[in-house]
Amino acid sequence: MDGLDLIKTFREVAFRRSFSRAADSLGMSKATVSRYVAELETRSGVRLLNRSTRSLSLTDAGQVLLDRSTELVAMAENTLNDLQAHGSHPKGRLRMSAPNGMIAGWLSDVMASFINLYPDVYVSLVFTNRDIDLIEEGIDIHLTGGRIDDMNLIVRRLVQYDMVVCASPAYWARRGIPQVPEDVGRHDILSYASMPTTHLPFETDGKPHEVAVHSRMEANDAMALIELALRGVGVAYVPEPLAQSHLERGALVPVLREHMPRDHWLYAAYSQRRHNSAAMRAMLDFLEKSMEPLGDPPTMPALPPASPVSPPVTCALSKARDVARATASAGRTDKPPRQ
């Protein structure tokens, strides 16, 4: 084992705060990971990790190594990627990140096709809704529908998608179907956000506006909201591709399609400081070619007569400006930073 392998293993343990999770990520046994970290501590002459039966944390020396090794590991990986890029066949490890729930949409088909086409590429997928540092966490490609302000990143626009307001047929029958966006304010909204949501964006005659809503529940994963909408809990405002299968079979029914904002895109972001390997270039090209806009939306099935709508209810909530950092951007009107 060389020193770089030891440092990379230590960094994975430090990021994940677990030998077991680091072993799973690296495709190694827990015993090997533990042995690598112990060897690094022996060579450095200091303890790098505080271990207990229930927790793991960095010592001061461990924090220094973690901070100072970032550039070293990035430079080593970039050099290896440069050498690999001279080959004509993509191979090696490709680390990607995407919002929670995205694998349940169109990404699953795309990834399956890519893996079958490039058997020598090992893809490591990380699903998270939090902000990440691509260099710090060793991410080659980050998929997102949210705004990207980091000027060190290159952004490639992949596919346009729609947001959808939907609920189960039973819910619409019980509460009534909204005819205009303002009617949504009388319904129980399942909010996608890291903070409580008070307003949702719509368009009328091409002009954007927001509607005050009553949030029945919030979650940072759109798939959780879809599951609750299927059970008649409330109305979900989510990226349409994630709910597509349920819309097509009539388990969820969309409304107000003519009032939905249209400028939503999925982006692939990658760092200017990471050299493009053949595998990374192949993935970017494959994503761009494979992700075609969805076809015509499913027709809304007939619904039973609605019960009288109850009067509006007011509750204290907060803003929706971060509604799509992970799975979509519900209020996005900005243009992509660059392509």
mmCIF file of C-alpha atoms in Angstrom:
data_model
loop_
_atom_site.group_PDB
_atom_site.id
_atom_site.type_symbol
_atom_site.label_atom_id
_atom_site.label_comp_id
_atom_site.label_asym_id
_atom_site.label_seq_id
_atom_site.Cartn_x
_atom_site.Cartn_y
_atom_site.Cartn_z
ATOM 1 C CA MET A 1 0.000 0.000 0.000
ATOM 2 C CA ASP A 2 1.348 3.465 -0.845
ATOM 3 C CA GLY A 3 0.903 6.656 1.149
ATOM 4 C CA LEU A 4 -1.692 8.097 -1.219
ATOM 5 C CA ASP A 5 -3.966 5.070 -0.765
ATOM 6 C CA LEU A 6 -3.679 5.439 3.004
ATOM 7 C CA ILE A 7 -4.569 9.138 2.867
ATOM 8 C CA LYS A 8 -7.520 8.572 0.521
ATOM 9 C CA THR A 9 -8.858 5.865 2.820
ATOM 10 C CA PHE A 10 -8.465 8.114 5.869
ATOM 11 C CA ARG A 11 -10.309 10.932 4.075
ATOM 12 C CA GLU A 12 -13.226 8.653 3.242
ATOM 13 C CA VAL A 13 -13.488 7.595 6.899
ATOM 14 C CA ALA A 14 -13.273 11.241 8.010
ATOM 15 C CA PHE A 15 -16.018 12.376 5.625
ATOM 16 C CA ARG A 16 -18.381 9.530 6.476
ATOM 17 C CA ARG A 17 -17.563 9.354 10.215
ATOM 18 C CA SER A 18 -17.700 5.573 9.957
ATOM 19 C CA PHE A 19 -15.347 2.744 9.033
ATOM 20 C CA SER A 20 -18.267 0.655 7.762
ATOM 21 C CA ARG A 21 -19.675 3.354 5.478
ATOM 22 C CA ALA A 22 -16.191 4.188 4.206
ATOM 23 C CA ALA A 23 -15.591 0.512 3.431
ATOM 24 C CA ASP A 24 -18.858 0.320 1.468
ATOM 25 C CA SER A 25 -17.989 3.444 -0.500
ATOM 26 C CA LEU A 26 -14.460 2.254 -1.313
ATOM 27 C CA GLY A 27 -15.453 -1.337 -2.071
ATOM 28 C CA MET A 28 -13.133 -2.612 0.661
ATOM 29 C CA SER A 29 -13.635 -4.623 3.823
ATOM 30 C CA LYS A 30 -14.002 -2.809 7.133
ATOM 31 C CA ALA A 31 -10.896 -4.605 8.411
ATOM 32 C CA THR A 32 -8.809 -3.324 5.493
ATOM 33 C CA VAL A 33 -10.010 0.236 6.011
ATOM 34 C CA SER A 34 -9.159 0.031 9.699
ATOM 35 C CA ARG A 35 -5.719 -1.414 8.884
ATOM 36 C CA TYR A 36 -5.001 1.392 6.388
ATOM 37 C CA VAL A 37 -5.876 4.094 8.912
ATOM 38 C CA ALA A 38 -3.809 2.376 11.608
ATOM 39 C CA GLU A 39 -0.843 2.170 9.205
ATOM 40 C CA LEU A 40 -1.172 5.885 8.415
ATOM 41 C CA GLU A 41 -1.202 6.701 12.130
ATOM 42 C CA THR A 42 1.889 4.531 12.620
ATOM 43 C CA ARG A 43 3.774 6.244 9.793
ATOM 44 C CA SER A 44 2.798 9.735 10.958
ATOM 45 C CA GLY A 45 3.403 8.974 14.633
ATOM 46 C CA VAL A 46 0.160 10.633 15.769
ATOM 47 C CA ARG A 47 -3.412 9.551 16.383
ATOM 48 C CA LEU A 48 -5.715 10.847 13.633
ATOM 49 C CA LEU A 49 -9.086 9.626 14.874
ATOM 50 C CA ASN A 50 -10.843 9.473 18.215
ATOM 51 C CA ARG A 51 -12.677 6.134 18.297
ATOM 52 C CA SER A 52 -15.388 4.882 20.609
ATOM 53 C CA THR A 53 -18.049 2.208 20.346
ATOM 54 C CA ARG A 54 -20.646 4.805 19.360
ATOM 55 C CA SER A 55 -18.815 7.651 17.640
ATOM 56 C CA LEU A 56 -15.795 8.630 15.599
ATOM 57 C CA SER A 57 -14.217 12.073 15.354
ATOM 58 C CA LEU A 58 -11.047 13.745 14.123
ATOM 59 C CA THR A 59 -8.164 14.659 16.386
ATOM 60 C CA ASP A 60 -6.455 18.015 15.807
ATOM 61 C CA ALA A 61 -3.778 16.207 13.797
ATOM 62 C CA GLY A 62 -6.463 14.418 11.800
ATOM 63 C CA GLN A 63 -8.135 17.712 10.946
ATOM 64 C CA VAL A 64 -4.816 19.145 9.756
ATOM 65 C CA LEU A 65 -4.231 16.141 7.515
ATOM 66 C CA LEU A 66 -7.767 16.313 6.139
ATOM 67 C CA ASP A 67 -7.427 20.006 5.290
ATOM 68 C CA ARG A 68 -3.947 19.801 3.775
ATOM 69 C CA SER A 69 -4.480 16.602 1.825
ATOM 70 C CA THR A 70 -7.303 17.984 -0.326
ATOM 71 C CA GLU A 71 -5.029 19.575 -2.918
ATOM 72 C CA LEU A 72 -2.619 16.615 -2.822
ATOM 73 C CA VAL A 73 -5.331 14.046 -3.552
ATOM 74 C CA ALA A 74 -6.936 16.245 -6.224
ATOM 75 C CA MET A 75 -3.586 16.728 -7.975
ATOM 76 C CA ALA A 76 -2.826 13.009 -7.879
ATOM 77 C CA GLU A 77 -6.271 12.088 -9.213
ATOM 78 C CA ASN A 78 -6.058 14.715 -11.943
ATOM 79 C CA THR A 79 -2.687 13.362 -13.034
ATOM 80 C CA LEU A 80 -4.039 9.830 -13.208
ATOM 81 C CA ASN A 81 -7.109 11.101 -15.067
ATOM 82 C CA ASP A 82 -4.884 12.885 -17.577
ATOM 83 C CA LEU A 83 -3.031 9.662 -18.235
ATOM 84 C CA GLN A 84 -6.290 7.747 -18.492
ATOM 85 C CA ALA A 85 -7.776 10.327 -20.840
ATOM 86 C CA HIS A 86 -5.139 9.471 -23.435
ATOM 87 C CA GLY A 87 -6.798 6.093 -23.799
ATOM 88 C CA SER A 88 -9.659 5.679 -26.236
ATOM 89 C CA HIS A 89 -11.834 3.568 -23.941
ATOM 90 C CA PRO A 90 -13.509 5.073 -20.824
ATOM 91 C CA LYS A 91 -12.610 3.242 -17.643
ATOM 92 C CA GLY A 92 -11.973 3.763 -13.958
ATOM 93 C CA ARG A 93 -14.055 5.210 -11.123
ATOM 94 C CA LEU A 94 -16.532 8.046 -11.682
ATOM 95 C CA ARG A 95 -18.050 9.688 -8.607
ATOM 96 C CA MET A 96 -21.369 11.505 -9.068
ATOM 97 C CA SER A 97 -23.927 13.206 -6.835
ATOM 98 C CA ALA A 98 -27.634 13.886 -7.379
ATOM 99 C CA PRO A 99 -30.675 14.960 -5.348
ATOM 100 C CA ASN A 100 -32.532 12.380 -3.285
ATOM 101 C CA GLY A 101 -35.250 10.659 -5.255
ATOM 102 C CA MET A 102 -33.802 11.316 -8.702
ATOM 103 C CA ILE A 103 -33.010 7.644 -9.285
ATOM 104 C CA ALA A 104 -36.773 6.994 -9.200
ATOM 105 C CA GLY A 105 -37.200 9.180 -12.292
ATOM 106 C CA TRP A 106 -35.525 9.161 -15.664
ATOM 107 C CA LEU A 107 -32.007 8.879 -14.211
ATOM 108 C CA SER A 108 -32.441 5.160 -13.477
ATOM 109 C CA ASP A 109 -32.859 4.299 -17.168
ATOM 110 C CA VAL A 110 -29.954 6.525 -18.172
ATOM 111 C CA MET A 111 -27.594 5.034 -15.593
ATOM 112 C CA ALA A 112 -28.564 1.467 -16.481
ATOM 113 C CA SER A 113 -27.838 2.108 -20.169
ATOM 114 C CA PHE A 114 -24.507 3.798 -19.405
ATOM 115 C CA ILE A 115 -23.301 0.976 -17.152
ATOM 116 C CA ASN A 116 -24.182 -1.613 -19.795
ATOM 117 C CA LEU A 117 -22.440 0.403 -22.509
ATOM 118 C CA TYR A 118 -19.260 1.098 -20.500
ATOM 119 C CA PRO A 119 -18.540 -2.002 -18.358
ATOM 120 C CA ASP A 120 -15.058 -0.743 -17.409
ATOM 121 C CA VAL A 121 -16.416 2.384 -15.697
ATOM 122 C CA TYR A 122 -17.245 2.060 -12.000
ATOM 123 C CA VAL A 123 -19.913 4.622 -11.029
ATOM 124 C CA SER A 124 -20.220 5.778 -7.428
ATOM 125 C CA LEU A 125 -23.534 7.638 -6.908
ATOM 126 C CA VAL A 126 -24.115 9.838 -3.861
ATOM 127 C CA PHE A 127 -27.667 11.076 -3.227
ATOM 128 C CA THR A 128 -27.997 14.177 -1.084
ATOM 129 C CA ASN A 129 -30.029 17.380 -0.859
ATOM 130 C CA ARG A 130 -27.367 19.372 0.954
ATOM 131 C CA ASP A 131 -24.865 21.776 -0.582
ATOM 132 C CA ILE A 132 -21.623 20.004 -1.401
ATOM 133 C CA ASP A 133 -18.070 20.998 -2.265
ATOM 134 C CA LEU A 134 -17.176 19.011 -5.371
ATOM 135 C CA ILE A 135 -13.412 19.253 -4.839
ATOM 136 C CA GLU A 136 -13.530 18.607 -1.099
ATOM 137 C CA GLU A 137 -15.743 15.533 -1.490
ATOM 138 C CA GLY A 138 -14.164 14.206 -4.667
ATOM 139 C CA ILE A 139 -17.283 14.569 -6.850
ATOM 140 C CA ASP A 140 -16.666 14.449 -10.605
ATOM 141 C CA ILE A 141 -20.195 15.358 -11.772
ATOM 142 C CA HIS A 142 -23.003 16.930 -9.743
ATOM 143 C CA LEU A 143 -26.588 16.791 -11.079
ATOM 144 C CA THR A 144 -28.941 19.492 -9.838
ATOM 145 C CA GLY A 145 -32.024 21.471 -10.736
ATOM 146 C CA GLY A 146 -31.091 24.331 -8.419
ATOM 147 C CA ARG A 147 -29.187 27.537 -8.908
ATOM 148 C CA ILE A 148 -25.391 27.174 -9.171
ATOM 149 C CA ASP A 149 -23.420 30.248 -8.108
ATOM 150 C CA ASP A 150 -19.949 28.720 -7.754
ATOM 151 C CA MET A 151 -17.790 30.368 -10.421
ATOM 152 C CA ASN A 152 -15.268 27.512 -10.195
ATOM 153 C CA LEU A 153 -17.807 25.130 -11.696
ATOM 154 C CA ILE A 154 -18.614 24.475 -15.326
ATOM 155 C CA VAL A 155 -22.344 23.922 -15.901
ATOM 156 C CA ARG A 156 -23.871 21.927 -18.748
ATOM 157 C CA ARG A 157 -27.602 22.146 -19.357
ATOM 158 C CA LEU A 158 -29.059 18.661 -19.862
ATOM 159 C CA VAL A 159 -32.859 18.521 -20.090
ATOM 160 C CA GLN A 160 -35.861 20.742 -19.496
ATOM 161 C CA TYR A 161 -38.676 19.504 -17.295
ATOM 162 C CA ASP A 162 -41.955 20.749 -15.820
ATOM 163 C CA MET A 163 -43.177 21.040 -12.276
ATOM 164 C CA VAL A 164 -46.582 19.548 -11.490
ATOM 165 C CA VAL A 165 -49.319 20.156 -8.933
ATOM 166 C CA CYS A 166 -50.945 16.802 -8.261
ATOM 167 C CA ALA A 167 -52.951 14.791 -5.765
ATOM 168 C CA SER A 168 -54.833 11.510 -5.618
ATOM 169 C CA PRO A 169 -58.297 11.230 -7.229
ATOM 170 C CA ALA A 170 -59.770 10.622 -3.783
ATOM 171 C CA TYR A 171 -58.249 13.854 -2.453
ATOM 172 C CA TRP A 172 -59.578 15.947 -5.369
ATOM 173 C CA ALA A 173 -63.022 14.351 -4.964
ATOM 174 C CA ARG A 174 -63.004 15.212 -1.263
ATOM 175 C CA ARG A 175 -61.591 18.745 -1.465
ATOM 176 C CA GLY A 176 -62.452 20.006 -4.942
ATOM 177 C CA ILE A 177 -60.268 20.646 -8.008
ATOM 178 C CA PRO A 178 -58.463 24.032 -8.240
ATOM 179 C CA GLN A 179 -59.531 26.008 -11.309
ATOM 180 C CA VAL A 180 -57.075 28.895 -10.884
ATOM 181 C CA PRO A 181 -53.776 29.072 -8.932
ATOM 182 C CA GLU A 182 -55.384 31.044 -6.100
ATOM 183 C CA ASP A 183 -57.600 28.026 -5.358
ATOM 184 C CA VAL A 184 -54.496 26.132 -4.213
ATOM 185 C CA GLY A 185 -54.469 28.317 -1.115
ATOM 186 C CA ARG A 186 -57.503 26.393 0.156
ATOM 187 C CA HIS A 187 -55.710 23.042 0.009
ATOM 188 C CA ASP A 188 -53.234 21.123 2.170
ATOM 189 C CA ILE A 189 -49.862 21.488 0.443
ATOM 190 C CA LEU A 190 -47.030 18.976 0.775
ATOM 191 C CA SER A 191 -44.039 21.304 0.615
ATOM 192 C CA TYR A 192 -40.622 20.525 -0.793
ATOM 193 C CA ALA A 193 -38.106 22.714 1.004
ATOM 194 C CA SER A 194 -35.403 22.801 3.615
ATOM 195 C CA MET A 195 -37.556 25.462 5.310
ATOM 196 C CA PRO A 196 -41.347 25.754 5.690
ATOM 197 C CA THR A 197 -43.109 27.135 2.603
ATOM 198 C CA THR A 198 -45.615 30.000 2.484
ATOM 199 C CA HIS A 199 -45.879 30.580 -1.282
ATOM 200 C CA LEU A 200 -45.719 28.589 -4.527
ATOM 201 C CA PRO A 201 -44.834 30.014 -7.968
ATOM 202 C CA PHE A 202 -47.237 29.986 -10.921
ATOM 203 C CA GLU A 203 -47.669 31.761 -14.254
ATOM 204 C CA THR A 204 -50.776 33.412 -15.678
ATOM 205 C CA ASP A 205 -50.732 34.819 -19.219
ATOM 206 C CA GLY A 206 -46.962 34.412 -19.200
ATOM 207 C CA LYS A 207 -46.515 36.509 -16.042
ATOM 208 C CA PRO A 208 -45.010 34.867 -12.942
ATOM 209 C CA HIS A 209 -46.729 35.275 -9.596
ATOM 210 C CA GLU A 210 -46.857 33.532 -6.238
ATOM 211 C CA VAL A 211 -49.806 32.126 -4.333
ATOM 212 C CA ALA A 212 -49.957 31.964 -0.549
ATOM 213 C CA VAL A 213 -50.490 28.366 0.554
ATOM 214 C CA HIS A 214 -51.188 26.314 3.675
ATOM 215 C CA SER A 215 -48.416 23.759 4.118
ATOM 216 C CA ARG A 216 -49.701 20.521 5.636
ATOM 217 C CA MET A 217 -46.246 18.957 5.754
ATOM 218 C CA GLU A 218 -42.726 19.580 4.507
ATOM 219 C CA ALA A 219 -39.887 17.279 3.474
ATOM 220 C CA ASN A 220 -36.514 17.647 1.766
ATOM 221 C CA ASP A 221 -37.191 14.667 -0.508
ATOM 222 C CA ALA A 222 -39.766 14.967 -3.308
ATOM 223 C CA MET A 223 -40.333 11.197 -3.332
ATOM 224 C CA ALA A 224 -41.622 11.352 0.250
ATOM 225 C CA LEU A 225 -44.159 13.986 -0.782
ATOM 226 C CA ILE A 226 -45.256 11.894 -3.761
ATOM 227 C CA GLU A 227 -45.815 8.880 -1.507
ATOM 228 C CA LEU A 228 -47.943 10.976 0.836
ATOM 229 C CA ALA A 229 -49.906 12.458 -2.064
ATOM 230 C CA LEU A 230 -50.658 8.920 -3.258
ATOM 231 C CA ARG A 231 -52.216 8.271 0.158
ATOM 232 C CA GLY A 232 -54.508 11.290 -0.095
ATOM 233 C CA VAL A 233 -52.739 13.406 2.516
ATOM 234 C CA GLY A 234 -52.477 16.535 0.366
ATOM 235 C CA VAL A 235 -51.295 18.246 -2.809
ATOM 236 C CA ALA A 236 -47.698 17.797 -3.991
ATOM 237 C CA TYR A 237 -45.802 20.428 -6.004
ATOM 238 C CA VAL A 238 -42.888 18.407 -7.408
ATOM 239 C CA PRO A 239 -40.801 17.815 -10.567
ATOM 240 C CA GLU A 240 -43.049 16.005 -13.034
ATOM 241 C CA PRO A 241 -40.492 13.317 -14.070
ATOM 242 C CA LEU A 242 -40.401 12.022 -10.492
ATOM 243 C CA ALA A 243 -44.177 11.551 -10.463
ATOM 244 C CA GLN A 244 -44.547 10.515 -14.112
ATOM 245 C CA SER A 245 -45.339 6.823 -13.555
ATOM 246 C CA HIS A 246 -48.073 7.671 -11.032
ATOM 247 C CA LEU A 247 -49.542 10.317 -13.344
ATOM 248 C CA GLU A 248 -49.652 7.931 -16.276
ATOM 249 C CA ARG A 249 -51.616 5.291 -14.358
ATOM 250 C CA GLY A 250 -53.973 7.838 -12.823
ATOM 251 C CA ALA A 251 -52.859 7.335 -9.219
ATOM 252 C CA LEU A 252 -51.988 11.054 -9.155
ATOM 253 C CA VAL A 253 -53.957 13.636 -11.110
ATOM 254 C CA PRO A 254 -52.327 16.892 -12.306
ATOM 255 C CA VAL A 255 -54.069 20.268 -12.274
ATOM 256 C CA LEU A 256 -53.315 23.833 -13.418
ATOM 257 C CA ARG A 257 -50.867 22.708 -16.126
ATOM 258 C CA GLU A 258 -51.347 25.936 -18.070
ATOM 259 C CA HIS A 259 -50.191 27.894 -15.018
ATOM 260 C CA MET A 260 -46.944 26.039 -14.292
ATOM 261 C CA PRO A 261 -43.585 27.846 -14.733
ATOM 262 C CA ARG A 262 -41.703 26.480 -17.750
ATOM 263 C CA ASP A 263 -38.054 27.369 -17.227
ATOM 264 C CA HIS A 264 -36.823 24.367 -15.228
ATOM 265 C CA TRP A 265 -33.658 22.538 -16.270
ATOM 266 C CA LEU A 266 -31.511 19.724 -14.984
ATOM 267 C CA TYR A 267 -27.823 20.685 -14.977
ATOM 268 C CA ALA A 268 -24.570 18.780 -14.755
ATOM 269 C CA ALA A 269 -21.866 20.690 -12.888
ATOM 270 C CA TYR A 270 -18.195 19.821 -12.662
ATOM 271 C CA SER A 271 -15.089 21.607 -11.421
ATOM 272 C CA GLN A 272 -12.673 23.438 -13.662
ATOM 273 C CA ARG A 273 -9.919 22.117 -11.389
ATOM 274 C CA ARG A 274 -10.649 18.468 -12.144
ATOM 275 C CA HIS A 275 -9.285 17.299 -15.472
ATOM 276 C CA ASN A 276 -11.763 15.469 -17.647
ATOM 277 C CA SER A 277 -11.129 11.749 -17.783
ATOM 278 C CA ALA A 278 -12.434 9.653 -20.667
ATOM 279 C CA ALA A 279 -15.059 8.245 -18.298
ATOM 280 C CA MET A 280 -16.188 11.711 -17.226
ATOM 281 C CA ARG A 281 -16.431 12.966 -20.805
ATOM 282 C CA ALA A 282 -18.356 9.841 -21.789
ATOM 283 C CA MET A 283 -20.836 10.321 -18.940
ATOM 284 C CA LEU A 284 -21.427 14.002 -19.722
ATOM 285 C CA ASP A 285 -22.005 13.264 -23.390
ATOM 286 C CA PHE A 286 -24.237 10.298 -22.593
ATOM 287 C CA LEU A 287 -26.349 12.330 -20.160
ATOM 288 C CA GLU A 288 -26.816 15.089 -22.701
ATOM 289 C CA LYS A 289 -27.820 12.718 -25.499
ATOM 290 C CA SER A 290 -30.007 10.432 -23.409
ATOM 291 C CA MET A 291 -32.112 12.915 -21.482
ATOM 292 C CA GLU A 292 -34.751 13.979 -23.962
ATOM 293 C CA PRO A 293 -37.712 16.167 -22.980
ATOM 294 C CA LEU A 294 -40.742 14.212 -21.898
ATOM 295 C CA GLY A 295 -43.626 13.710 -24.298
ATOM 296 C CA ASP A 296 -47.181 14.965 -23.955
ATOM 297 C CA PRO A 297 -48.457 14.932 -20.368
ATOM 298 C CA PRO A 298 -50.883 12.200 -19.388
ATOM 299 C CA THR A 299 -54.575 13.020 -19.742
ATOM 300 C CA MET A 300 -56.309 13.709 -16.452
ATOM 301 C CA PRO A 301 -58.876 10.966 -15.778
ATOM 302 C CA ALA A 302 -62.481 11.782 -14.949
ATOM 303 C CA LEU A 303 -63.116 12.421 -11.267
ATOM 304 C CA PRO A 304 -66.195 11.925 -9.110
ATOM 305 C CA PRO A 305 -68.128 15.036 -8.008
ATOM 306 C CA ALA A 306 -66.306 17.077 -5.412
ATOM 307 C CA SER A 307 -67.466 17.687 -1.893
ATOM 308 C CA PRO A 308 -67.843 21.315 -0.754
ATOM 309 C CA VAL A 309 -64.517 23.021 -0.225
ATOM 310 C CA SER A 310 -63.749 24.035 3.320
ATOM 311 C CA PRO A 311 -62.769 27.649 4.052
ATOM 312 C CA PRO A 312 -59.118 28.600 3.849
ATOM 313 C CA VAL A 313 -56.882 27.910 6.843
ATOM 314 C CA THR A 314 -53.937 30.082 7.799
ATOM 315 C CA CYS A 315 -50.744 28.809 9.388
ATOM 316 C CA ALA A 316 -47.312 30.297 10.121
ATOM 317 C CA LEU A 317 -44.760 29.208 7.540
ATOM 318 C CA SER A 318 -41.603 30.536 5.950
ATOM 319 C CA LYS A 319 -40.093 31.063 2.514
ATOM 320 C CA ALA A 320 -39.874 28.922 -0.604
ATOM 321 C CA ARG A 321 -36.871 30.392 -2.347
ATOM 322 C CA ASP A 322 -34.841 27.221 -1.786
ATOM 323 C CA VAL A 323 -37.659 24.966 -2.994
ATOM 324 C CA ALA A 324 -35.468 23.265 -5.603
ATOM 325 C CA ARG A 325 -31.928 23.078 -4.437
ATOM 326 C CA ALA A 326 -31.900 19.284 -4.679
ATOM 327 C CA THR A 327 -34.646 17.914 -6.960
ATOM 328 C CA ALA A 328 -35.993 20.794 -8.942
ATOM 329 C CA SER A 329 -36.185 24.555 -8.801
ATOM 330 C CA ALA A 330 -39.795 25.429 -8.162
ATOM 331 C CA GLY A 331 -39.292 29.165 -8.459
ATOM 332 C CA ARG A 332 -36.437 29.351 -10.884
ATOM 333 C CA THR A 333 -36.520 32.202 -13.372
ATOM 334 C CA ASP A 334 -32.784 32.759 -13.787
ATOM 335 C CA LYS A 335 -30.778 31.563 -16.726
ATOM 336 C CA PRO A 336 -28.017 28.985 -16.311
ATOM 337 C CA PRO A 337 -24.722 30.596 -15.221
ATOM 338 C CA ARG A 338 -22.946 29.240 -18.244
ATOM 339 C CA GLN A 339 -22.907 26.236 -20.499
#
